């Protein structure tokens, strides 16, 4: 199953790469516009895919699964002596925690607090690579959309449909 997933991702990636290369190298304005549109759509879908990948693990077993796996045993800012006894839970009975989705940095934010006095709070975030890739794909998508509608793509501002009239033989 994982091999099929990698194969599908490879096909999508090389399709996007081909559209991007065509948008840069094509000679005809219409071809470049269509390639820009395909590349922009591919980049937008890739950004959505990165967003989904950053949240995928959170719904495997139970809400908060990613927090439990990512931070279990080493919550920064809260010493292990303050955790309390560990039973069936991933965290000690003295730790209250929750998770929420965030847009910057892209991914999952896990918040922890101790239940006894003095109260301690700590927050962890998803890996920065999700943000880098997600926002890079969004930026590529916007650049391709600007290129698609911009006059700098080549040809005339009115769309390049004018025909220059030349009398032959010249008089």
PDB file of C-alpha atoms in Angstrom, residues 17-26 31-32 35-36:
ATOM      1  CA  UNK A  17       7.097  19.543 -12.653  1.00  0.00           C
ATOM      2  CA  UNK A  18       6.272  19.092 -16.350  1.00  0.00           C
ATOM      3  CA  UNK A  19       3.582  21.763 -16.180  1.00  0.00           C
ATOM      4  CA  UNK A  20       5.956  24.131 -14.405  1.00  0.00           C
ATOM      5  CA  UNK A  21       8.704  23.545 -16.981  1.00  0.00           C
ATOM      6  CA  UNK A  22       6.219  24.014 -19.822  1.00  0.00           C
ATOM      7  CA  UNK A  23       5.033  27.285 -18.299  1.00  0.00           C
ATOM      8  CA  UNK A  24       8.608  28.567 -18.432  1.00  0.00           C
ATOM      9  CA  UNK A  25       9.821  27.094 -21.731  1.00  0.00           C
ATOM     10  CA  UNK A  26       6.763  27.093 -24.018  1.00  0.00           C
ATOM     11  CA  UNK A  31       0.277  26.946 -23.904  1.00  0.00           C
ATOM     12  CA  UNK A  32       2.117  28.879 -21.212  1.00  0.00           C
ATOM     13  CA  UNK A  35       0.675  25.272 -18.043  1.00  0.00           C
ATOM     14  CA  UNK A  36       0.652  28.064 -15.434  1.00  0.00           C
TER      15      UNK A  36
END
